[in-house]
PDB file of C-alpha atoms in Angstrom:
ATOM      1  CA  GLU A 100     -94.211  31.534   4.898  1.00 96.00           C
ATOM      2  CA  VAL A 101     -92.175  33.284   2.864  1.00 97.00           C
ATOM      3  CA  GLN A 102     -88.597  31.871   3.826  1.00 98.00           C
ATOM      4  CA  LEU A 103     -84.928  31.184   2.194  1.00 98.00           C
ATOM      5  CA  VAL A 104     -83.071  28.789   4.103  1.00 98.00           C
ATOM      6  CA  GLU A 105     -78.807  28.524   3.879  1.00 98.00           C
ATOM      7  CA  SER A 106     -76.390  26.254   4.691  1.00 98.00           C
ATOM      8  CA  GLY A 107     -73.009  24.746   3.091  1.00 98.00           C
ATOM      9  CA  GLY A 108     -70.998  27.142   5.334  1.00 97.00           C
ATOM     10  CA  GLY A 109     -68.032  25.980   7.258  1.00 97.00           C
ATOM     11  CA  LEU A 110     -64.226  26.493   7.809  1.00 98.00           C
ATOM     12  CA  VAL A 111     -62.380  25.806   4.802  1.00 98.00           C
ATOM     13  CA  GLN A 112     -57.986  26.417   4.228  1.00 97.00           C
ATOM     14  CA  PRO A 113     -57.389  29.007   2.193  1.00 98.00           C
ATOM     15  CA  GLY A 114     -57.208  28.326  -1.353  1.00 97.00           C
ATOM     16  CA  GLY A 115     -60.377  25.739  -0.691  1.00 98.00           C
ATOM     17  CA  SER A 116     -63.944  25.454  -2.095  1.00 98.00           C
ATOM     18  CA  LEU A 117     -67.157  26.074  -1.074  1.00 98.00           C
ATOM     19  CA  ARG A 118     -70.174  25.219  -2.390  1.00 98.00           C
ATOM     20  CA  LEU A 119     -73.308  27.174  -0.305  1.00 98.00           C
ATOM     21  CA  SER A 120     -77.196  26.244  -1.064  1.00 98.00           C
ATOM     22  CA  CYS A 121     -80.397  28.252  -0.448  1.00 98.00           C
ATOM     23  CA  ALA A 122     -83.079  26.885  -0.352  1.00 98.00           C
ATOM     24  CA  ALA A 123     -86.491  28.987  -0.944  1.00 98.00           C
ATOM     25  CA  SER A 124     -90.402  28.126   0.202  1.00 98.00           C
ATOM     26  CA  GLY A 125     -93.370  29.991  -0.195  1.00 98.00           C
ATOM     27  CA  PHE A 126     -92.800  31.669  -3.290  1.00 97.00           C
ATOM     28  CA  THR A 127     -92.847  31.174  -6.771  1.00 97.00           C
ATOM     29  CA  PHE A 128     -88.701  30.657  -6.724  1.00 97.00           C
ATOM     30  CA  SER A 129     -88.355  30.331 -10.430  1.00 97.00           C
ATOM     31  CA  SER A 130     -90.023  34.094 -11.002  1.00 96.00           C
ATOM     32  CA  TYR A 131     -87.462  36.197  -8.313  1.00 96.00           C
ATOM     33  CA  ASP A 132     -84.384  38.089  -9.057  1.00 95.00           C
ATOM     34  CA  MET A 133     -81.626  36.422  -6.532  1.00 97.00           C
ATOM     35  CA  HIS A 134     -78.432  37.806  -5.043  1.00 97.00           C
ATOM     36  CA  TRP A 135     -75.682  36.493  -2.187  1.00 98.00           C
ATOM     37  CA  VAL A 136     -74.833  39.171   0.264  1.00 98.00           C
ATOM     38  CA  ARG A 137     -72.087  38.747   2.491  1.00 98.00           C
ATOM     39  CA  GLN A 138     -70.698  40.630   6.398  1.00 98.00           C
ATOM     40  CA  ALA A 139     -67.989  40.008   8.191  1.00 98.00           C
ATOM     41  CA  THR A 140     -68.076  39.959  11.291  1.00 96.00           C
ATOM     42  CA  GLY A 141     -68.842  43.596  12.885  1.00 95.00           C
ATOM     43  CA  LYS A 142     -68.726  44.780   9.419  1.00 97.00           C
ATOM     44  CA  GLY A 143     -70.915  45.896   7.279  1.00 97.00           C
ATOM     45  CA  LEU A 144     -73.376  44.130   4.383  1.00 98.00           C
ATOM     46  CA  GLU A 145     -70.956  43.533   0.689  1.00 97.00           C
ATOM     47  CA  TRP A 146     -73.095  42.303  -1.933  1.00 96.00           C
ATOM     48  CA  VAL A 147     -71.782  39.120  -3.548  1.00 96.00           C
ATOM     49  CA  SER A 148     -73.660  38.346  -6.468  1.00 96.00           C
ATOM     50  CA  ALA A 149     -77.185  38.170  -8.039  1.00 95.00           C
ATOM     51  CA  ILE A 150     -78.777  35.869 -10.507  1.00 96.00           C
ATOM     52  CA  GLY A 151     -81.613  36.773 -12.970  1.00 94.00           C
ATOM     53  CA  THR A 152     -85.219  35.308 -13.838  1.00 94.00           C
ATOM     54  CA  ALA A 153     -83.124  33.979 -16.937  1.00 94.00           C
ATOM     55  CA  GLY A 154     -79.980  32.630 -15.717  1.00 95.00           C
ATOM     56  CA  ASP A 155     -78.098  35.635 -16.530  1.00 94.00           C
ATOM     57  CA  THR A 156     -75.782  36.146 -13.289  1.00 95.00           C
ATOM     58  CA  TYR A 157     -73.593  39.640 -12.229  1.00 94.00           C
ATOM     59  CA  TYR A 158     -70.358  40.102  -9.489  1.00 94.00           C
ATOM     60  CA  PRO A 159     -68.531  42.513  -8.107  1.00 92.00           C
ATOM     61  CA  GLY A 160     -65.097  42.880  -8.867  1.00 92.00           C
ATOM     62  CA  SER A 161     -64.196  41.142  -5.996  1.00 94.00           C
ATOM     63  CA  VAL A 162     -65.338  37.578  -6.279  1.00 96.00           C
ATOM     64  CA  LYS A 163     -65.773  37.647  -9.961  1.00 96.00           C
ATOM     65  CA  GLY A 164     -63.476  34.734 -11.570  1.00 97.00           C
ATOM     66  CA  ARG A 165     -63.623  33.336  -8.170  1.00 98.00           C
ATOM     67  CA  PHE A 166     -67.945  32.598  -6.992  1.00 98.00           C
ATOM     68  CA  THR A 167     -70.305  31.492  -9.689  1.00 98.00           C
ATOM     69  CA  ILE A 168     -74.155  31.361  -8.224  1.00 98.00           C
ATOM     70  CA  SER A 169     -76.224  29.142 -10.585  1.00 98.00           C
ATOM     71  CA  ARG A 170     -79.874  28.818  -9.315  1.00 98.00           C
ATOM     72  CA  GLU A 171     -82.245  24.917  -9.779  1.00 98.00           C
ATOM     73  CA  ASN A 172     -85.294  26.167 -10.486  1.00 98.00           C
ATOM     74  CA  ALA A 173     -86.653  22.639 -10.111  1.00 98.00           C
ATOM     75  CA  LYS A 174     -85.660  22.443  -6.847  1.00 98.00           C
ATOM     76  CA  ASN A 175     -85.929  25.736  -5.714  1.00 98.00           C
ATOM     77  CA  SER A 176     -82.707  25.645  -4.929  1.00 98.00           C
ATOM     78  CA  LEU A 177     -79.898  29.172  -5.361  1.00 98.00           C
ATOM     79  CA  TYR A 178     -76.134  28.171  -5.192  1.00 98.00           C
ATOM     80  CA  LEU A 179     -73.125  30.036  -4.016  1.00 98.00           C
ATOM     81  CA  GLN A 180     -69.926  28.123  -5.712  1.00 98.00           C
ATOM     82  CA  MET A 181     -66.187  29.380  -3.958  1.00 98.00           C
ATOM     83  CA  ASN A 182     -63.418  28.980  -5.092  1.00 98.00           C
ATOM     84  CA  SER A 183     -59.758  30.552  -4.934  1.00 98.00           C
ATOM     85  CA  LEU A 184     -61.230  31.264  -1.444  1.00 98.00           C
ATOM     86  CA  ARG A 185     -58.782  33.785   0.588  1.00 98.00           C
ATOM     87  CA  ALA A 186     -59.044  34.894   4.584  1.00 97.00           C
ATOM     88  CA  GLY A 187     -61.188  38.223   3.635  1.00 97.00           C
ATOM     89  CA  ASP A 188     -64.044  35.595   1.830  1.00 98.00           C
ATOM     90  CA  THR A 189     -64.333  35.304   5.913  1.00 98.00           C
ATOM     91  CA  ALA A 190     -67.770  35.978   6.299  1.00 98.00           C
ATOM     92  CA  VAL A 191     -71.671  35.391   7.307  1.00 98.00           C
ATOM     93  CA  TYR A 192     -73.363  34.507   3.850  1.00 98.00           C
ATOM     94  CA  TYR A 193     -76.810  35.747   3.831  1.00 98.00           C
ATOM     95  CA  CYS A 194     -79.444  34.369   0.265  1.00 98.00           C
ATOM     96  CA  ALA A 195     -81.867  37.100  -0.501  1.00 98.00           C
ATOM     97  CA  ARG A 196     -85.184  37.877  -2.961  1.00 98.00           C
ATOM     98  CA  ALA A 197     -85.137  41.207  -4.985  1.00 95.00           C
ATOM     99  CA  MET A 198     -88.997  42.394  -5.300  1.00 93.00           C
ATOM    100  CA  ASP A 199     -90.126  41.962  -8.591  1.00 83.00           C
ATOM    101  CA  THR A 200     -91.583  45.580  -8.483  1.00 83.00           C
ATOM    102  CA  ALA A 201     -87.543  46.823  -7.793  1.00 84.00           C
ATOM    103  CA  ASN A 202     -84.460  45.054  -7.016  1.00 87.00           C
ATOM    104  CA  ALA A 203     -84.213  45.618  -3.223  1.00 95.00           C
ATOM    105  CA  PHE A 204     -83.957  42.749  -1.388  1.00 97.00           C
ATOM    106  CA  ASP A 205     -87.624  41.611   0.681  1.00 97.00           C
ATOM    107  CA  ILE A 206     -86.663  38.350   2.281  1.00 98.00           C
ATOM    108  CA  TRP A 207     -83.210  37.416   3.424  1.00 98.00           C
ATOM    109  CA  GLY A 208     -82.111  34.389   4.884  1.00 98.00           C
ATOM    110  CA  GLN A 209     -80.576  33.662   8.460  1.00 97.00           C
ATOM    111  CA  GLY A 210     -77.348  33.568   7.087  1.00 98.00           C
ATOM    112  CA  THR A 211     -74.625  30.880   6.851  1.00 98.00           C
ATOM    113  CA  MET A 212     -70.989  31.102   8.266  1.00 98.00           C
ATOM    114  CA  VAL A 213     -68.212  30.900   5.714  1.00 98.00           C
ATOM    115  CA  THR A 214     -64.293  30.958   7.752  1.00 98.00           C
ATOM    116  CA  VAL A 215     -60.888  30.581   5.036  1.00 98.00           C
ATOM    117  CA  SER A 216     -58.226  29.909   7.881  1.00 96.00           C
ATOM    118  CA  SER A 217     -55.487  26.798   8.460  1.00 95.00           C
TER     119      SER A 217
ATOM    120  CA  GLU B  97     -68.248  51.880  -9.192  1.00 84.00           C
ATOM    121  CA  ILE B  98     -71.189  53.595  -7.525  1.00 90.00           C
ATOM    122  CA  VAL B  99     -70.321  53.929  -3.214  1.00 94.00           C
ATOM    123  CA  MET B 100     -72.250  55.137  -0.849  1.00 96.00           C
ATOM    124  CA  THR B 101     -71.118  57.223   2.005  1.00 98.00           C
ATOM    125  CA  GLN B 102     -73.930  57.116   4.876  1.00 98.00           C
ATOM    126  CA  SER B 103     -73.729  60.051   8.134  1.00 96.00           C
ATOM    127  CA  PRO B 104     -73.001  60.254  10.394  1.00 97.00           C
ATOM    128  CA  ALA B 105     -71.074  56.421  11.431  1.00 97.00           C
ATOM    129  CA  THR B 106     -73.301  56.569  15.088  1.00 97.00           C
ATOM    130  CA  LEU B 107     -76.146  58.479  15.970  1.00 97.00           C
ATOM    131  CA  SER B 108     -76.821  58.204  19.753  1.00 96.00           C
ATOM    132  CA  VAL B 109     -80.847  60.085  20.150  1.00 95.00           C
ATOM    133  CA  SER B 110     -83.181  59.624  23.498  1.00 95.00           C
ATOM    134  CA  PRO B 111     -86.207  57.778  22.797  1.00 94.00           C
ATOM    135  CA  GLY B 112     -89.270  60.146  21.570  1.00 95.00           C
ATOM    136  CA  GLU B 113     -86.812  61.830  19.494  1.00 96.00           C
ATOM    137  CA  ARG B 114     -86.761  62.049  16.047  1.00 97.00           C
ATOM    138  CA  ALA B 115     -83.644  60.634  14.127  1.00 97.00           C
ATOM    139  CA  THR B 116     -82.332  62.315  10.287  1.00 98.00           C
ATOM    140  CA  LEU B 117     -79.658  59.365   8.903  1.00 98.00           C
ATOM    141  CA  SER B 118     -78.229  60.507   5.501  1.00 98.00           C
ATOM    142  CA  CYS B 119     -76.636  58.405   2.429  1.00 98.00           C
ATOM    143  CA  ARG B 120     -74.500  60.264  -0.464  1.00 98.00           C
ATOM    144  CA  ALA B 121     -74.306  58.182  -3.452  1.00 96.00           C
ATOM    145  CA  SER B 122     -71.129  59.307  -6.014  1.00 94.00           C
ATOM    146  CA  GLN B 123     -72.874  59.066  -9.049  1.00 92.00           C
ATOM    147  CA  SER B 124     -76.638  59.639  -9.730  1.00 92.00           C
ATOM    148  CA  VAL B 125     -78.432  56.026  -8.918  1.00 92.00           C
ATOM    149  CA  SER B 126     -82.198  58.083  -9.413  1.00 92.00           C
ATOM    150  CA  SER B 127     -84.777  56.626  -6.691  1.00 94.00           C
ATOM    151  CA  ASN B 128     -83.285  53.249  -6.699  1.00 94.00           C
ATOM    152  CA  LEU B 129     -82.220  53.326  -3.621  1.00 96.00           C
ATOM    153  CA  ALA B 130     -83.452  51.187  -0.240  1.00 97.00           C
ATOM    154  CA  TRP B 131     -82.904  51.461   3.400  1.00 98.00           C
ATOM    155  CA  TYR B 132     -82.598  47.937   5.410  1.00 98.00           C
ATOM    156  CA  GLN B 133     -82.017  47.876   9.584  1.00 98.00           C
ATOM    157  CA  GLN B 134     -80.399  44.961  11.239  1.00 98.00           C
ATOM    158  CA  LYS B 135     -80.235  43.979  14.569  1.00 97.00           C
ATOM    159  CA  PRO B 136     -77.220  42.300  15.971  1.00 95.00           C
ATOM    160  CA  GLY B 137     -77.425  38.262  15.029  1.00 95.00           C
ATOM    161  CA  GLN B 138     -80.181  39.016  12.553  1.00 97.00           C
ATOM    162  CA  ALA B 139     -80.512  39.213   8.909  1.00 98.00           C
ATOM    163  CA  PRO B 140     -81.075  43.099   7.578  1.00 98.00           C
ATOM    164  CA  ARG B 141     -85.339  43.852   7.265  1.00 98.00           C
ATOM    165  CA  LEU B 142     -85.600  46.140   4.541  1.00 98.00           C
ATOM    166  CA  LEU B 143     -87.618  49.525   4.781  1.00 98.00           C
ATOM    167  CA  ILE B 144     -87.982  51.969   2.200  1.00 98.00           C
ATOM    168  CA  TYR B 145     -87.262  50.823  -1.575  1.00 97.00           C
ATOM    169  CA  GLY B 146     -87.068  53.674  -4.227  1.00 95.00           C
ATOM    170  CA  ALA B 147     -86.651  56.002  -1.988  1.00 97.00           C
ATOM    171  CA  SER B 148     -89.341  57.011  -0.576  1.00 98.00           C
ATOM    172  CA  THR B 149     -91.830  53.460  -0.517  1.00 97.00           C
ATOM    173  CA  ARG B 150     -92.593  51.312   3.047  1.00 98.00           C
ATOM    174  CA  ALA B 151     -92.285  47.732   2.545  1.00 97.00           C
ATOM    175  CA  THR B 152     -94.976  45.899   3.217  1.00 95.00           C
ATOM    176  CA  GLY B 153     -95.774  46.155   7.463  1.00 97.00           C
ATOM    177  CA  ILE B 154     -93.073  48.558   8.554  1.00 98.00           C
ATOM    178  CA  PRO B 155     -94.592  51.628  10.448  1.00 97.00           C
ATOM    179  CA  ALA B 156     -95.082  54.975   9.245  1.00 98.00           C
ATOM    180  CA  ARG B 157     -92.334  56.515  11.513  1.00 97.00           C
ATOM    181  CA  PHE B 158     -90.244  55.440   9.108  1.00 98.00           C
ATOM    182  CA  SER B 159     -89.720  58.096   6.409  1.00 98.00           C
ATOM    183  CA  GLY B 160     -87.182  58.164   2.976  1.00 98.00           C
ATOM    184  CA  SER B 161     -86.609  60.793   0.715  1.00 98.00           C
ATOM    185  CA  GLY B 162     -84.311  62.369  -2.099  1.00 98.00           C
ATOM    186  CA  SER B 163     -83.134  61.803  -4.855  1.00 97.00           C
ATOM    187  CA  GLY B 164     -80.062  61.138  -7.943  1.00 95.00           C
ATOM    188  CA  THR B 165     -77.118  61.655  -5.212  1.00 96.00           C
ATOM    189  CA  GLU B 166     -78.551  62.545  -2.042  1.00 98.00           C
ATOM    190  CA  PHE B 167     -80.910  60.974   0.427  1.00 98.00           C
ATOM    191  CA  THR B 168     -81.937  60.742   3.998  1.00 98.00           C
ATOM    192  CA  LEU B 169     -84.507  57.851   5.946  1.00 98.00           C
ATOM    193  CA  THR B 170     -86.124  59.725   9.082  1.00 98.00           C
ATOM    194  CA  ILE B 171     -87.504  58.448  11.995  1.00 97.00           C
ATOM    195  CA  SER B 172     -90.161  60.540  13.664  1.00 94.00           C
ATOM    196  CA  SER B 173     -90.238  59.449  17.180  1.00 93.00           C
ATOM    197  CA  LEU B 174     -87.366  56.727  18.532  1.00 95.00           C
ATOM    198  CA  GLN B 175     -88.889  53.950  20.166  1.00 95.00           C
ATOM    199  CA  SER B 176     -87.122  51.505  21.621  1.00 93.00           C
ATOM    200  CA  GLU B 177     -87.012  48.657  18.995  1.00 95.00           C
ATOM    201  CA  ASP B 178     -85.261  50.878  16.893  1.00 96.00           C
ATOM    202  CA  PHE B 179     -82.153  51.238  18.286  1.00 94.00           C
ATOM    203  CA  ALA B 180     -80.033  49.398  15.345  1.00 97.00           C
ATOM    204  CA  VAL B 181     -77.665  49.262  12.398  1.00 98.00           C
ATOM    205  CA  TYR B 182     -79.209  51.184   9.122  1.00 98.00           C
ATOM    206  CA  TYR B 183     -77.989  50.444   5.693  1.00 98.00           C
ATOM    207  CA  CYS B 184     -78.931  52.354   2.690  1.00 98.00           C
ATOM    208  CA  GLN B 185     -78.471  50.638  -0.541  1.00 97.00           C
ATOM    209  CA  GLN B 186     -78.411  52.014  -4.167  1.00 95.00           C
ATOM    210  CA  TYR B 187     -79.885  49.310  -6.774  1.00 90.00           C
ATOM    211  CA  ASN B 188     -78.854  51.239 -10.258  1.00 76.00           C
ATOM    212  CA  ASN B 189     -80.660  50.069 -13.259  1.00 66.00           C
ATOM    213  CA  TRP B 190     -76.975  50.224 -15.218  1.00 65.00           C
ATOM    214  CA  PRO B 191     -74.456  48.957 -14.584  1.00 66.00           C
ATOM    215  CA  LEU B 192     -76.390  46.308 -13.139  1.00 77.00           C
ATOM    216  CA  THR B 193     -74.677  46.647  -9.322  1.00 83.00           C
ATOM    217  CA  TRP B 194     -76.088  46.916  -5.905  1.00 92.00           C
ATOM    218  CA  THR B 195     -74.551  48.394  -3.324  1.00 94.00           C
ATOM    219  CA  PHE B 196     -73.871  49.715   0.078  1.00 97.00           C
ATOM    220  CA  GLY B 197     -73.391  52.243   2.732  1.00 97.00           C
ATOM    221  CA  GLN B 198     -71.049  51.439   5.585  1.00 98.00           C
ATOM    222  CA  GLY B 199     -73.945  52.199   8.020  1.00 98.00           C
ATOM    223  CA  THR B 200     -75.549  54.336  10.893  1.00 98.00           C
ATOM    224  CA  LYS B 201     -75.804  53.045  13.813  1.00 98.00           C
ATOM    225  CA  VAL B 202     -78.690  54.273  16.204  1.00 97.00           C
ATOM    226  CA  GLU B 203     -77.337  53.883  19.902  1.00 96.00           C
ATOM    227  CA  ILE B 204     -79.312  54.989  22.980  1.00 90.00           C
ATOM    228  CA  LYS B 205     -79.337  58.580  24.575  1.00 88.00           C
TER     229      LYS B 205
END
């Protein structure tokens, strides 16, 4: 079964750091671009970061310089290092796989909650 | 930055009726557009990619159309399981960005 499972969420103080992980199974992880998407409670979806199969990375302005996406193909794992966290980063964070024929996201994890609060 | 605008914010439809959802891009994204369905407490599910291609396992009552800046998702005959929030997303090739619309909630009339 093709699956993504996120972990690492929790409560962190403003200015703090957190590292999220996403474990992939059921497909050749190294062959796919991967993404992180977040969703604040009651709000819409926001793309957070992307990493290509060659390790190229992309970020929107809202997290650039604070978040770092990485991957470890030998462990079928995707990561998101989040630094200088703000209250506005509070959300459920999903990892998602991009299709090999289009950049739409065909597989999603169940999400992990990140709460930034003092 | 490409901005995606969905309308309406909420659509009230009776079961069995047709639902038409709109999505507009602030600049051309060609056919690099996807639609997702999200139910409460669940991750989004891919419905449509390439503006009009149904994803694996998606029923034929879901159809997508459009190109450039104007896109439509049509649900031909709403079933009870279709009441959810729908998001459009552009994945333009360059500059490489992935932007979602703010969502349309399809609710029971």
